Amino acid sequence: MFTVLKQYLFLIYQMSRREIIGRYRGSAMGLLWSFASPLVILAVYTFVFSVVFRVRWQTGGDDNASFALNLFAGVIVHGFFAECVNRSPTLIAENTGYVKKVVFPLWMIPAIVVVAAMFHMLVSLLVLLICSGLYLQQLHLSVLALPLLLAPYALLVLGVGWFFAALGVYLRDLAQVLPVVTTVMMFMAPVFYPVEALPEAFRPWMYLNPLTFVIGEMRGLVLSGAMPHWATLAKFTAIALLVALAGWKVFRKAQPGFADVL
């Protein structure tokens, strides 16, 4: 899998670049929307959950700025996952020309979506770092460990994307089901609240959601200056690698039937 990814690395880069630019082609603000969109969502969520429902974290500041930073970290993690997974079931059907008329490595299509979504996640992460630096008056050195967290997370999402891209060719209902699933996963992860706010009996179940670990680690690295939990990160990386390999194998095995179904 990694050998093939390396072989087509430049093509993935070029097509991902086209995917990013194409999203904003013709709009007045262009790439500035990648900054503006998460900030608007952040403002709405912050108002609803910190002013209307008055949700608070048990650690850190108790003001709206602290809440916004914690919330934004969770939104970044979930947004990347949701964008990639929700698009995956229709990716092959939307590119039938590559399936029927062109000799093209179809596995690359989900990879391109993941790379493009990673760009937007990194832009949002840059906004988070700037805001946290302004609020905390410092940036923790622990942010240097962010690539060690984001790399396996992207690999996990890529594996899930490959799996549902293959399955979506045969089960078109997935395009309707997955947005509901990812929304449920958002509320079953500590995006709007800390894990500590739940009764202890429910907390282990939260970690069945892969977003829970990533959100907690990102908040620790960026906002608290805490270093990663290395043992847990190693387990997460191993799981991400297994998911990626499984998704890769499912996609390659299902690929010969794409042209007949489409």
Short mmCIF file of N, CA, C and O in Angstrom, two decimals, residues 42 46 49-50 55-74 128 131-132 134-136 191-194 219 222-224:
data_model
loop_
_atom_site.label_atom_id
_atom_site.label_comp_id
_atom_site.label_asym_id
_atom_site.label_seq_id
_atom_site.Cartn_x
_atom_site.Cartn_y
_atom_site.Cartn_z
N LEU A 42 -17.94 28.15 14.33
CA LEU A 42 -17.44 28.29 15.69
C LEU A 42 -18.23 29.33 16.47
O LEU A 42 -18.61 29.12 17.62
N THR A 46 -20.44 28.39 19.68
CA THR A 46 -20.02 29.01 20.93
C THR A 46 -21.18 29.73 21.59
O THR A 46 -21.40 29.62 22.80
N PHE A 49 -23.85 26.94 22.86
CA PHE A 49 -23.47 26.04 23.93
C PHE A 49 -22.83 26.76 25.13
O PHE A 49 -22.79 26.20 26.23
N SER A 50 -22.32 27.97 24.95
CA SER A 50 -21.73 28.67 26.09
C SER A 50 -22.64 29.75 26.65
O SER A 50 -22.48 30.14 27.80
N VAL A 55 -22.76 25.43 28.73
CA VAL A 55 -21.87 24.29 28.93
C VAL A 55 -20.50 24.81 29.32
O VAL A 55 -20.03 25.82 28.83
N ARG A 56 -19.83 24.13 30.26
CA ARG A 56 -18.50 24.54 30.71
C ARG A 56 -17.56 23.34 30.81
O ARG A 56 -18.00 22.22 31.08
N TRP A 57 -16.29 23.58 30.55
CA TRP A 57 -15.29 22.56 30.79
C TRP A 57 -14.87 22.61 32.25
O TRP A 57 -14.91 23.69 32.88
N GLN A 58 -14.47 21.48 32.77
CA GLN A 58 -14.11 21.41 34.19
C GLN A 58 -12.70 21.91 34.45
O GLN A 58 -12.34 22.19 35.57
N THR A 59 -11.89 21.99 33.38
CA THR A 59 -10.53 22.47 33.55
C THR A 59 -10.32 23.69 32.68
O THR A 59 -11.04 23.91 31.71
N GLY A 60 -9.35 24.48 33.01
CA GLY A 60 -9.07 25.67 32.22
C GLY A 60 -9.99 26.80 32.61
O GLY A 60 -10.72 26.76 33.59
N GLY A 61 -9.98 27.84 31.82
CA GLY A 61 -10.80 29.01 32.09
C GLY A 61 -12.27 28.71 31.94
O GLY A 61 -12.68 27.81 31.22
N ASP A 62 -13.09 29.50 32.60
CA ASP A 62 -14.53 29.30 32.57
C ASP A 62 -15.21 30.36 31.72
O ASP A 62 -16.42 30.53 31.79
N ASP A 63 -14.46 31.07 30.90
CA ASP A 63 -15.03 32.13 30.09
C ASP A 63 -15.33 31.60 28.69
O ASP A 63 -14.98 30.48 28.34
N ASN A 64 -15.98 32.45 27.88
CA ASN A 64 -16.38 32.03 26.55
C ASN A 64 -15.18 31.76 25.64
O ASN A 64 -15.26 30.92 24.74
N ALA A 65 -14.09 32.48 25.83
CA ALA A 65 -12.91 32.26 25.00
C ALA A 65 -12.34 30.87 25.22
O ALA A 65 -11.97 30.17 24.27
N SER A 66 -12.25 30.44 26.46
CA SER A 66 -11.77 29.10 26.76
C SER A 66 -12.69 28.05 26.17
O SER A 66 -12.24 27.05 25.61
N PHE A 67 -13.98 28.28 26.29
CA PHE A 67 -14.95 27.35 25.72
C PHE A 67 -14.78 27.27 24.21
O PHE A 67 -14.79 26.18 23.62
N ALA A 68 -14.62 28.43 23.56
CA ALA A 68 -14.51 28.46 22.10
C ALA A 68 -13.30 27.68 21.63
O ALA A 68 -13.36 26.96 20.63
N LEU A 69 -12.17 27.80 22.32
CA LEU A 69 -10.97 27.10 21.92
C LEU A 69 -11.15 25.59 22.04
O LEU A 69 -10.77 24.82 21.14
N ASN A 70 -11.72 25.15 23.16
CA ASN A 70 -11.97 23.72 23.34
C ASN A 70 -12.96 23.19 22.30
O ASN A 70 -12.79 22.10 21.75
N LEU A 71 -13.99 23.99 22.04
CA LEU A 71 -14.99 23.59 21.05
C LEU A 71 -14.38 23.51 19.66
O LEU A 71 -14.61 22.55 18.91
N PHE A 72 -13.59 24.50 19.31
CA PHE A 72 -13.01 24.56 17.97
C PHE A 72 -12.11 23.36 17.71
O PHE A 72 -12.09 22.81 16.59
N ALA A 73 -11.36 22.93 18.72
CA ALA A 73 -10.51 21.75 18.56
C ALA A 73 -11.34 20.52 18.22
O ALA A 73 -10.98 19.73 17.33
N GLY A 74 -12.47 20.36 18.90
CA GLY A 74 -13.35 19.23 18.61
C GLY A 74 -13.99 19.33 17.23
O GLY A 74 -14.11 18.33 16.51
N LEU A 128 -6.74 27.91 15.07
CA LEU A 128 -6.78 27.53 16.48
C LEU A 128 -5.49 27.91 17.19
O LEU A 128 -5.51 28.44 18.31
N CYS A 131 -5.40 31.75 17.67
CA CYS A 131 -6.34 32.18 18.72
C CYS A 131 -5.87 31.75 20.10
O CYS A 131 -5.97 32.52 21.06
N SER A 132 -5.37 30.53 20.21
CA SER A 132 -4.89 30.06 21.51
C SER A 132 -3.65 30.84 21.94
O SER A 132 -3.47 31.13 23.13
N LEU A 134 -3.04 33.99 21.19
CA LEU A 134 -3.50 35.30 21.62
C LEU A 134 -4.16 35.23 23.00
O LEU A 134 -3.98 36.11 23.84
N TYR A 135 -4.93 34.16 23.24
CA TYR A 135 -5.66 34.03 24.50
C TYR A 135 -4.72 33.62 25.64
O TYR A 135 -4.78 34.17 26.74
N LEU A 136 -3.85 32.63 25.37
CA LEU A 136 -2.97 32.10 26.42
C LEU A 136 -1.66 32.88 26.54
O LEU A 136 -0.89 32.65 27.47
N VAL A 191 -17.03 16.77 21.77
CA VAL A 191 -16.90 17.99 20.98
C VAL A 191 -17.45 19.18 21.76
O VAL A 191 -16.80 20.22 21.89
N PHE A 192 -18.64 19.02 22.32
CA PHE A 192 -19.32 20.12 23.01
C PHE A 192 -19.21 20.04 24.53
O PHE A 192 -19.69 20.93 25.22
N TYR A 193 -18.58 18.98 25.02
CA TYR A 193 -18.49 18.79 26.46
C TYR A 193 -17.27 17.94 26.76
O TYR A 193 -16.79 17.21 25.89
N PRO A 194 -16.73 18.00 27.96
CA PRO A 194 -15.59 17.15 28.33
C PRO A 194 -16.05 15.75 28.70
O PRO A 194 -17.20 15.55 29.13
N ARG A 219 -6.57 18.74 22.17
CA ARG A 219 -6.76 19.77 23.20
C ARG A 219 -5.58 19.81 24.16
O ARG A 219 -5.14 20.88 24.56
N VAL A 222 -2.44 21.41 22.21
CA VAL A 222 -2.54 22.82 21.83
C VAL A 222 -2.88 23.71 23.01
O VAL A 222 -2.27 24.79 23.17
N LEU A 223 -3.80 23.29 23.86
CA LEU A 223 -4.34 24.19 24.88
C LEU A 223 -3.73 23.98 26.26
O LEU A 223 -3.67 24.93 27.04
N SER A 224 -3.30 22.76 26.57
CA SER A 224 -2.81 22.48 27.92
C SER A 224 -1.30 22.29 27.99
O SER A 224 -0.73 22.27 29.08
#
